[in-house]
């Protein structure tokens, strides 16, 4: 009887970890690939068409850097829009397993728009994004760290 109970618990915990690993909704802290510091807190939500969108919900202060408030060099419809609250990632679709693709992402500091794909870590706590123009091999990667513990009653934006 003990073996059956153990196997049942093992099965349910495995299934729940698989379900969690595929869920990318929530808040994430991005880590810049050049500086190693965070630039923003982003919230990923799932749209009605099952794609994912991410918006900036907090700009992270960094020593010696005054954050930009407006997307000046960005193409329409982003031109002169506030960076805080901006949807910077759109159209991310689940491909298979922990892989996602077919997205567009904008860098609000440069105004550049990139094609993007992503891979979720096995434990569901890191999302590695690869932005590129044309060929993925010529792009840049950035890591987002799950940050669902960011909010407290006084910090909700």
Coordinates of N, CA and C in Angstrom, one line a residue:
X1 N 0.8 -1.2 0.0 CA 0.0 0.0 0.0 C 0.9 1.3 0.0
X2 N 2.0 1.2 0.7 CA 2.9 2.4 0.8 C 3.5 2.8 -0.6
X3 N 3.8 1.7 -1.4 CA 4.3 2.0 -2.8 C 3.3 2.7 -3.6
X4 N 2.1 2.3 -3.6 CA 1.0 2.9 -4.4 C 0.8 4.3 -4.0
X5 N 0.8 4.6 -2.7 CA 0.7 6.0 -2.3 C 1.9 6.8 -2.7
X6 N 3.1 6.3 -2.6 CA 4.3 7.0 -3.0 C 4.2 7.3 -4.5
X7 N 3.9 6.3 -5.3 CA 3.8 6.5 -6.8 C 2.7 7.5 -7.2
X8 N 1.6 7.5 -6.4 CA 0.6 8.5 -6.7 C 1.0 9.9 -6.4
X9 N 1.7 10.1 -5.3 CA 2.2 11.4 -4.9 C 3.3 11.8 -5.9
X10 N 4.1 10.9 -6.3 CA 5.2 11.2 -7.3 C 4.6 11.6 -8.7
X11 N 3.5 10.9 -9.1 CA 2.9 11.2 -10.4 C 2.3 12.6 -10.3
X12 N 1.5 12.9 -9.3 CA 0.9 14.2 -9.2 C 1.9 15.4 -9.0
X13 N 3.0 15.2 -8.3 CA 4.0 16.2 -8.2 C 4.7 16.4 -9.5
X14 N 4.9 15.4 -10.3 CA 5.5 15.5 -11.6 C 4.6 16.3 -12.5
X15 N 3.3 15.9 -12.6 CA 2.4 16.6 -13.4 C 2.2 18.0 -13.1
X16 N 2.2 18.3 -11.8 CA 2.0 19.7 -11.4 C 3.3 20.5 -11.7
X17 N 4.5 19.9 -11.6 CA 5.7 20.7 -12.0 C 5.8 20.9 -13.5
X18 N 5.3 20.0 -14.3 CA 5.2 20.2 -15.8 C 4.2 21.3 -16.1
X19 N 3.1 21.3 -15.5 CA 2.1 22.3 -15.7 C 2.7 23.7 -15.3
X20 N 3.4 23.8 -14.2 CA 4.0 25.0 -13.7 C 5.1 25.5 -14.7
X21 N 5.9 24.6 -15.2 CA 7.0 24.9 -16.0 C 6.5 25.5 -17.3
X22 N 5.3 25.2 -17.8 CA 4.8 25.8 -19.1 C 4.1 27.1 -18.8
X23 N 3.8 27.5 -17.6 CA 3.1 28.7 -17.3 C 4.1 29.9 -17.2
X24 N 4.1 30.8 -18.2 CA 5.0 31.9 -18.1 C 4.3 33.2 -17.7
X25 N 3.1 33.1 -17.3 CA 2.4 34.3 -16.9 C 2.9 34.7 -15.5
X26 N 2.9 36.0 -15.2 CA 3.3 36.5 -13.9 C 4.3 37.6 -14.1
X27 N 5.0 38.0 -13.0 CA 6.0 39.0 -13.1 C 7.4 38.5 -13.2
X28 N 8.2 39.2 -13.9 CA 9.6 38.8 -14.3 C 10.5 40.0 -14.1
X29 N 11.7 39.7 -13.7 CA 12.8 40.7 -13.6 C 13.8 40.4 -14.7
X30 N 14.0 41.4 -15.6 CA 14.9 41.1 -16.7 C 16.3 41.4 -16.3
X31 N 17.3 40.6 -16.8 CA 18.7 40.8 -16.5 C 19.4 41.1 -17.8
X32 N 20.0 42.3 -17.9 CA 20.7 42.8 -19.1 C 21.9 41.9 -19.3
X33 N 22.1 41.4 -20.6 CA 23.2 40.6 -20.9 C 24.5 41.3 -20.9
X34 N 24.5 42.6 -21.0 CA 25.8 43.3 -21.1 C 26.2 43.8 -19.7
X35 N 25.3 44.2 -18.8 CA 25.6 44.8 -17.5 C 25.4 43.8 -16.4
X36 N 24.5 42.8 -16.6 CA 24.2 41.9 -15.5 C 23.2 42.4 -14.5
X37 N 22.7 43.7 -14.7 CA 21.8 44.3 -13.8 C 20.4 44.3 -14.4
X38 N 19.4 44.4 -13.5 CA 18.0 44.5 -14.0 C 17.6 45.9 -14.5
X39 N 16.9 45.9 -15.6 CA 16.4 47.2 -16.1 C 15.0 47.5 -15.8
X40 N 14.2 46.4 -15.6 CA 12.8 46.5 -15.4 C 12.1 45.3 -14.8
X41 N 10.9 45.5 -14.3 CA 10.0 44.4 -13.9 C 9.0 44.4 -14.9
X42 N 8.7 43.2 -15.5 CA 7.7 43.0 -16.5 C 6.6 42.0 -16.1
X43 N 5.4 42.2 -16.6 CA 4.3 41.3 -16.4 C 3.9 40.6 -17.7
X44 N 4.0 39.3 -17.7 CA 3.5 38.5 -18.8 C 2.1 38.1 -18.6
X45 N 1.3 38.3 -19.6 CA -0.1 37.8 -19.5 C -0.4 37.1 -20.8
X46 N -1.4 36.2 -20.7 CA -1.8 35.4 -21.9 C -3.0 36.1 -22.5
X47 N -3.0 36.2 -23.8 CA -4.1 36.8 -24.5 C -5.1 35.8 -24.9
X48 N -6.3 36.3 -25.5 CA -7.4 35.4 -25.9 C -6.9 34.4 -27.0
X49 N -6.0 34.8 -27.8 CA -5.5 33.9 -28.9 C -4.4 33.0 -28.4
X50 N -4.2 32.9 -27.1 CA -3.2 32.0 -26.4 C -1.8 32.5 -26.6
X51 N -1.6 33.7 -27.2 CA -0.2 34.2 -27.3 C 0.1 35.0 -26.0
X52 N 1.3 35.3 -25.8 CA 1.7 36.0 -24.5 C 2.2 37.4 -24.9
X53 N 1.9 38.4 -24.0 CA 2.3 39.8 -24.1 C 3.0 40.1 -22.8
X54 N 4.0 41.0 -22.9 CA 4.7 41.4 -21.6 C 4.7 43.0 -21.6
X55 N 4.4 43.5 -20.5 CA 4.5 45.0 -20.4 C 5.4 45.4 -19.2
X56 N 6.0 46.5 -19.3 CA 6.8 47.0 -18.2 C 6.0 47.6 -17.1
X57 N 6.1 47.1 -15.9 CA 5.3 47.6 -14.8 C 6.2 48.3 -13.8
X58 N 7.5 48.2 -13.9 CA 8.4 49.0 -13.0 C 9.7 49.1 -13.7
X59 N 10.3 50.3 -13.7 CA 11.6 50.6 -14.2 C 12.6 50.5 -13.0
X60 N 13.6 49.6 -13.1 CA 14.5 49.4 -12.0 C 15.6 50.5 -11.9
X61 N 15.7 51.2 -10.8 CA 16.7 52.2 -10.7 C 18.1 51.5 -10.7
X62 N 19.1 52.2 -11.4 CA 20.4 51.7 -11.4 C 21.4 52.8 -11.1
X63 N 22.4 52.6 -10.4 CA 23.4 53.6 -10.0 C 24.0 54.3 -11.3
X64 N 24.0 55.6 -11.3 CA 24.6 56.4 -12.4 C 23.7 56.4 -13.6
X65 N 22.5 56.0 -13.6 CA 21.6 56.0 -14.8 C 20.3 56.6 -14.4
X66 N 19.9 57.6 -15.2 CA 18.6 58.2 -15.1 C 17.7 57.5 -16.2
X67 N 16.6 56.8 -15.7 CA 15.8 56.1 -16.7 C 15.0 57.1 -17.6
X68 N 14.9 56.6 -18.9 CA 14.1 57.4 -19.8 C 12.6 57.1 -19.5
X69 N 11.8 58.1 -19.7 CA 10.4 58.0 -19.4 C 9.5 57.8 -20.6
X70 N 10.0 58.3 -21.8 CA 9.3 58.3 -23.0 C 10.1 57.5 -24.1
X71 N 9.4 56.8 -24.9 CA 10.0 56.0 -26.0 C 10.2 57.0 -27.2
X72 N 11.3 57.7 -27.3 CA 11.5 58.7 -28.3 C 11.9 58.2 -29.7
X73 N 12.8 57.3 -29.7 CA 13.3 56.7 -31.0 C 12.4 55.6 -31.6
X74 N 11.4 55.3 -30.9 CA 10.6 54.1 -31.2 C 9.6 54.4 -32.4
X75 N 9.4 53.4 -33.3 CA 8.5 53.6 -34.4 C 7.0 53.6 -33.9
X76 N 6.1 54.0 -34.8 CA 4.7 54.0 -34.4 C 4.3 52.5 -34.2
X77 N 3.5 52.2 -33.3 CA 2.6 53.1 -32.4 C 3.3 53.4 -31.1
X78 N 4.6 53.2 -31.0 CA 5.3 53.4 -29.7 C 5.9 54.8 -29.5
X79 N 5.9 55.6 -30.6 CA 6.6 56.9 -30.6 C 6.0 57.8 -29.5
X80 N 6.9 58.3 -28.7 CA 6.6 59.3 -27.6 C 5.6 58.7 -26.6
X81 N 5.5 57.4 -26.5 CA 4.7 56.8 -25.5 C 5.5 56.5 -24.2
X82 N 4.8 56.5 -23.0 CA 5.5 56.2 -21.8 C 6.1 54.8 -21.8
X83 N 7.3 54.6 -21.3 CA 7.9 53.3 -21.3 C 7.2 52.5 -20.2
X84 N 6.9 53.1 -19.1 CA 6.2 52.4 -18.0 C 4.8 52.1 -18.5
X85 N 4.4 50.9 -18.5 CA 3.1 50.4 -18.9 C 3.1 50.0 -20.4
X86 N 4.2 50.1 -21.1 CA 4.3 49.7 -22.5 C 4.4 48.2 -22.7
X87 N 3.6 47.7 -23.6 CA 3.7 46.3 -24.0 C 5.0 46.2 -24.9
X88 N 6.0 45.6 -24.4 CA 7.3 45.5 -25.2 C 7.4 44.2 -25.9
X89 N 6.7 43.2 -25.5 CA 6.8 41.8 -26.1 C 5.3 41.5 -26.5
X90 N 5.2 41.0 -27.8 CA 3.9 40.7 -28.3 C 4.0 39.4 -29.1
X91 N 2.9 38.6 -29.1 CA 2.7 37.5 -30.0 C 3.5 36.2 -29.7
X92 N 4.1 36.1 -28.4 CA 4.9 35.0 -28.1 C 3.9 33.7 -28.0
X93 N 4.3 32.7 -28.8 CA 3.5 31.5 -28.8 C 4.2 30.3 -28.3
X94 N 3.5 29.4 -27.6 CA 4.1 28.2 -27.1 C 4.4 27.3 -28.3
X95 N 5.6 26.8 -28.5 CA 5.9 25.9 -29.6 C 5.8 24.5 -29.2
X96 N 6.7 24.0 -28.4 CA 6.6 22.6 -27.8 C 7.5 22.6 -26.6
X97 N 7.1 21.7 -25.6 CA 7.9 21.6 -24.4 C 8.0 23.0 -23.7
X98 N 9.3 23.4 -23.5 CA 9.5 24.7 -22.8 C 9.9 25.8 -23.8
X99 N 9.7 25.6 -25.1 CA 10.0 26.5 -26.1 C 8.9 27.4 -26.6
X100 N 9.2 28.7 -26.9 CA 8.2 29.6 -27.3 C 8.8 30.4 -28.5
X101 N 8.0 30.9 -29.4 CA 8.5 31.6 -30.6 C 7.5 32.5 -31.2
X102 N 7.9 33.1 -32.3 CA 7.0 33.9 -33.2 C 6.7 35.3 -32.5
X103 N 7.5 35.8 -31.7 CA 7.2 37.0 -31.0 C 8.0 38.2 -31.6
X104 N 7.5 39.4 -31.3 CA 8.3 40.6 -31.6 C 8.5 41.3 -30.2
X105 N 9.7 41.9 -30.1 CA 10.1 42.6 -28.9 C 10.7 43.9 -29.2
X106 N 10.4 44.9 -28.5 CA 11.0 46.3 -28.8 C 11.9 46.6 -27.6
X107 N 13.0 47.2 -28.0 CA 13.9 47.8 -27.0 C 13.5 49.2 -26.9
X108 N 12.9 49.6 -25.8 CA 12.4 51.0 -25.7 C 13.5 52.1 -25.5
X109 N 14.7 51.6 -25.3 CA 15.9 52.5 -25.2 C 16.5 52.9 -26.5
X110 N 16.3 52.0 -27.5 CA 16.9 52.2 -28.8 C 15.8 52.4 -29.9
X111 N 14.6 51.8 -29.6 CA 13.6 51.8 -30.6 C 13.6 50.7 -31.6
X112 N 14.6 49.8 -31.4 CA 14.7 48.6 -32.3 C 13.7 47.5 -32.0
X113 N 13.1 46.9 -33.0 CA 12.2 45.8 -32.9 C 12.9 44.6 -33.4
X114 N 12.8 43.5 -32.6 CA 13.4 42.2 -33.0 C 12.4 41.1 -33.0
X115 N 12.7 40.1 -33.8 CA 12.0 38.8 -33.7 C 12.5 38.2 -32.5
X116 N 11.7 37.3 -31.9 CA 12.1 36.8 -30.6 C 11.6 35.3 -30.4
X117 N 12.4 34.5 -29.7 CA 12.0 33.2 -29.3 C 12.5 33.1 -27.8
X118 N 11.9 32.1 -27.1 CA 12.3 32.0 -25.7 C 12.2 30.6 -25.3
X119 N 13.0 30.3 -24.2 CA 13.0 29.0 -23.6 C 12.9 29.1 -22.1
X120 N 11.9 28.4 -21.5 CA 11.7 28.4 -20.1 C 12.6 27.3 -19.4
X121 N 13.2 27.6 -18.3 CA 14.1 26.6 -17.6 C 13.2 25.5 -17.1
X122 N 13.8 24.4 -16.8 CA 13.1 23.2 -16.2 C 12.3 23.5 -15.0
X123 N 12.8 24.4 -14.1 CA 12.2 24.7 -12.9 C 11.2 25.8 -13.0
X124 N 11.1 26.4 -14.2 CA 10.1 27.5 -14.5 C 10.5 28.8 -13.9
X125 N 11.7 29.0 -13.4 CA 12.1 30.3 -12.8 C 12.9 31.2 -13.7
X126 N 13.4 30.7 -14.8 CA 14.2 31.5 -15.7 C 13.6 31.4 -17.1
X127 N 13.5 32.5 -17.8 CA 13.1 32.6 -19.2 C 14.2 33.2 -20.0
X128 N 14.8 32.5 -20.9 CA 15.9 33.0 -21.7 C 15.3 33.4 -23.1
X129 N 15.4 34.7 -23.3 CA 14.8 35.3 -24.5 C 16.0 35.5 -25.5
X130 N 15.7 35.3 -26.8 CA 16.7 35.5 -27.8 C 16.1 36.4 -28.9
X131 N 16.6 37.6 -28.9 CA 16.1 38.6 -29.9 C 17.0 38.7 -31.1
X132 N 16.5 38.8 -32.3 CA 17.3 38.7 -33.5 C 16.6 39.4 -34.7
X133 N 17.5 39.8 -35.6 CA 17.0 40.3 -36.9 C 17.4 39.3 -38.0
X134 N 16.5 38.6 -38.6 CA 16.9 37.6 -39.6 C 17.2 36.3 -39.1
X135 N 18.4 36.1 -38.6 CA 18.9 34.8 -38.1 C 19.1 34.8 -36.6
X136 N 18.6 33.8 -35.9 CA 18.7 33.7 -34.5 C 20.2 33.7 -34.0
X137 N 21.1 33.1 -34.8 CA 22.5 33.0 -34.4 C 23.2 34.3 -34.3
X138 N 22.6 35.4 -34.9 CA 23.2 36.7 -34.9 C 22.5 37.6 -33.9
X139 N 21.7 37.1 -33.0 CA 21.0 37.9 -32.0 C 21.7 38.0 -30.7
X140 N 20.9 38.5 -29.7 CA 21.4 38.6 -28.4 C 20.4 37.9 -27.4
X141 N 20.9 37.4 -26.3 CA 20.0 36.7 -25.4 C 19.9 37.6 -24.1
X142 N 18.8 37.4 -23.4 CA 18.6 38.1 -22.2 C 17.8 37.1 -21.3
X143 N 18.1 37.1 -20.0 CA 17.4 36.2 -19.1 C 16.4 37.0 -18.2
X144 N 15.2 36.5 -18.1 CA 14.3 37.1 -17.2 C 14.1 36.1 -16.0
X145 N 14.1 36.6 -14.8 CA 13.9 35.7 -13.6 C 12.5 35.9 -13.1
X146 N 11.8 34.8 -12.8 CA 10.5 34.9 -12.3 C 10.5 35.7 -11.0
X147 N 9.6 36.6 -10.9 CA 9.6 37.6 -9.8 C 8.3 37.8 -9.2
X148 N 7.5 36.7 -9.0 CA 6.1 36.8 -8.5 C 6.0 37.3 -7.1
X149 N 7.2 37.4 -6.4 CA 7.2 37.8 -5.0 C 7.4 39.3 -5.0
X150 N 7.4 40.0 -6.1 CA 7.7 41.4 -6.2 C 6.6 42.3 -5.5
X151 N 5.4 41.9 -5.6 CA 4.3 42.7 -5.2 C 4.0 42.5 -3.7
X152 N 3.8 43.7 -3.1 CA 3.2 43.7 -1.7 C 2.0 44.7 -1.9
X153 N 1.2 44.9 -0.9 CA 0.1 45.8 -1.0 C 0.5 47.2 -1.4
X154 N 1.7 47.6 -0.9 CA 2.1 49.0 -1.1 C 2.9 49.2 -2.4
X155 N 3.2 48.1 -3.1 CA 4.0 48.3 -4.3 C 3.2 48.0 -5.6
X156 N 2.0 47.7 -5.6 CA 1.2 47.4 -6.8 C 1.1 48.7 -7.6
X157 N 1.5 48.5 -8.9 CA 1.5 49.6 -9.8 C 0.3 49.6 -10.7

